């Protein structure tokens, strides 16, 4: 009997990494903008977070997501 579990591979793709990095930048900029009361930059950083979400979705649709045809599967 095998103790190996089936890993769905969540987050192990270029699409996920790039999306998360873009969104982290948005949240970081937004946090500092909120502290310094720069309202327009808070809203712009919210837009950056949405752009990160969109980029991740587009990259996954282009084959760079988990199980995509442009991602080499790695043995664990």
PDB file of C-alpha atoms in Angstrom:
ATOM      1  CA  UNK A   1       0.000   0.000   0.000  1.00  0.00           C
ATOM      2  CA  UNK A   2       1.367   3.394  -0.998  1.00  0.00           C
ATOM      3  CA  UNK A   3       1.425   6.332   1.428  1.00  0.00           C
ATOM      4  CA  UNK A   4       1.888   8.761  -1.429  1.00  0.00           C
ATOM      5  CA  UNK A   5      -0.914  11.299  -1.743  1.00  0.00           C
ATOM      6  CA  UNK A   6      -2.161  12.836  -4.957  1.00  0.00           C
ATOM      7  CA  UNK A   7      -0.887  16.405  -5.139  1.00  0.00           C
ATOM      8  CA  UNK A   8      -3.132  18.540  -7.330  1.00  0.00           C
ATOM      9  CA  UNK A   9      -0.178  20.868  -7.984  1.00  0.00           C
ATOM     10  CA  UNK A  10      -1.777  24.069  -6.762  1.00  0.00           C
ATOM     11  CA  UNK A  11       0.623  26.953  -7.233  1.00  0.00           C
ATOM     12  CA  UNK A  12       3.321  24.947  -8.945  1.00  0.00           C
ATOM     13  CA  UNK A  13       3.166  26.751 -12.264  1.00  0.00           C
ATOM     14  CA  UNK A  14       4.588  29.874 -13.896  1.00  0.00           C
ATOM     15  CA  UNK A  15       1.066  31.320 -14.145  1.00  0.00           C
ATOM     16  CA  UNK A  16       0.521  31.018 -10.401  1.00  0.00           C
ATOM     17  CA  UNK A  17       3.926  32.409  -9.454  1.00  0.00           C
ATOM     18  CA  UNK A  18       3.660  35.423 -11.729  1.00  0.00           C
ATOM     19  CA  UNK A  19       0.096  36.173 -10.625  1.00  0.00           C
ATOM     20  CA  UNK A  20       1.030  36.001  -6.945  1.00  0.00           C
ATOM     21  CA  UNK A  21       4.121  38.195  -7.411  1.00  0.00           C
ATOM     22  CA  UNK A  22       2.096  40.879  -9.217  1.00  0.00           C
ATOM     23  CA  UNK A  23      -0.618  40.770  -6.553  1.00  0.00           C
ATOM     24  CA  UNK A  24       1.936  40.946  -3.715  1.00  0.00           C
ATOM     25  CA  UNK A  25       3.415  44.074  -5.285  1.00  0.00           C
ATOM     26  CA  UNK A  26      -0.087  45.547  -5.499  1.00  0.00           C
ATOM     27  CA  UNK A  27      -0.851  44.764  -1.856  1.00  0.00           C
ATOM     28  CA  UNK A  28       2.516  46.122  -0.705  1.00  0.00           C
ATOM     29  CA  UNK A  29       2.174  49.377  -2.624  1.00  0.00           C
ATOM     30  CA  UNK A  30      -1.432  49.692  -1.464  1.00  0.00           C
ATOM     31  CA  UNK A  31      -0.469  49.202   2.173  1.00  0.00           C
ATOM     32  CA  UNK A  32       2.152  51.940   2.076  1.00  0.00           C
ATOM     33  CA  UNK A  33      -0.178  54.227   0.135  1.00  0.00           C
ATOM     34  CA  UNK A  34      -2.868  53.665   2.774  1.00  0.00           C
ATOM     35  CA  UNK A  35      -0.426  54.493   5.586  1.00  0.00           C
ATOM     36  CA  UNK A  36       0.661  57.693   3.846  1.00  0.00           C
ATOM     37  CA  UNK A  37      -2.939  58.555   2.886  1.00  0.00           C
ATOM     38  CA  UNK A  38      -2.332  58.629  -0.875  1.00  0.00           C
ATOM     39  CA  UNK A  39      -5.844  57.748  -1.972  1.00  0.00           C
ATOM     40  CA  UNK A  40      -5.237  57.570  -5.721  1.00  0.00           C
ATOM     41  CA  UNK A  41      -2.354  55.156  -5.190  1.00  0.00           C
ATOM     42  CA  UNK A  42      -4.495  52.916  -2.975  1.00  0.00           C
ATOM     43  CA  UNK A  43      -7.001  52.605  -5.836  1.00  0.00           C
ATOM     44  CA  UNK A  44      -4.212  52.140  -8.404  1.00  0.00           C
ATOM     45  CA  UNK A  45      -2.762  49.301  -6.325  1.00  0.00           C
ATOM     46  CA  UNK A  46      -6.197  47.679  -6.194  1.00  0.00           C
ATOM     47  CA  UNK A  47      -6.062  47.791  -9.987  1.00  0.00           C
ATOM     48  CA  UNK A  48      -2.634  46.146  -9.895  1.00  0.00           C
ATOM     49  CA  UNK A  49      -4.070  43.287  -7.833  1.00  0.00           C
ATOM     50  CA  UNK A  50      -6.835  42.804 -10.399  1.00  0.00           C
ATOM     51  CA  UNK A  51      -4.283  42.906 -13.211  1.00  0.00           C
ATOM     52  CA  UNK A  52      -2.314  40.155 -11.432  1.00  0.00           C
ATOM     53  CA  UNK A  53      -5.438  38.027 -11.273  1.00  0.00           C
ATOM     54  CA  UNK A  54      -6.101  38.606 -14.965  1.00  0.00           C
ATOM     55  CA  UNK A  55      -2.485  37.858 -15.960  1.00  0.00           C
ATOM     56  CA  UNK A  56      -2.556  34.586 -14.009  1.00  0.00           C
ATOM     57  CA  UNK A  57      -5.792  33.538 -15.680  1.00  0.00           C
ATOM     58  CA  UNK A  58      -4.486  34.465 -19.150  1.00  0.00           C
ATOM     59  CA  UNK A  59      -1.220  32.581 -18.608  1.00  0.00           C
ATOM     60  CA  UNK A  60      -3.117  29.513 -17.384  1.00  0.00           C
ATOM     61  CA  UNK A  61      -5.311  29.655 -20.499  1.00  0.00           C
ATOM     62  CA  UNK A  62      -2.153  29.979 -22.627  1.00  0.00           C
ATOM     63  CA  UNK A  63      -0.820  26.697 -21.237  1.00  0.00           C
ATOM     64  CA  UNK A  64       1.387  27.906 -18.379  1.00  0.00           C
ATOM     65  CA  UNK A  65      -0.936  26.732 -15.590  1.00  0.00           C
ATOM     66  CA  UNK A  66      -0.892  23.465 -13.662  1.00  0.00           C
ATOM     67  CA  UNK A  67      -1.044  20.631 -16.188  1.00  0.00           C
ATOM     68  CA  UNK A  68      -0.578  23.042 -19.089  1.00  0.00           C
ATOM     69  CA  UNK A  69       1.083  21.912 -22.282  1.00  0.00           C
ATOM     70  CA  UNK A  70       3.926  24.454 -21.864  1.00  0.00           C
ATOM     71  CA  UNK A  71       4.862  23.376 -18.340  1.00  0.00           C
ATOM     72  CA  UNK A  72       7.271  20.514 -17.790  1.00  0.00           C
ATOM     73  CA  UNK A  73       6.045  18.148 -15.083  1.00  0.00           C
ATOM     74  CA  UNK A  74       8.573  17.535 -12.317  1.00  0.00           C
ATOM     75  CA  UNK A  75       8.921  14.276 -10.437  1.00  0.00           C
ATOM     76  CA  UNK A  76       8.567  14.644  -6.657  1.00  0.00           C
TER      77      UNK A  76
END
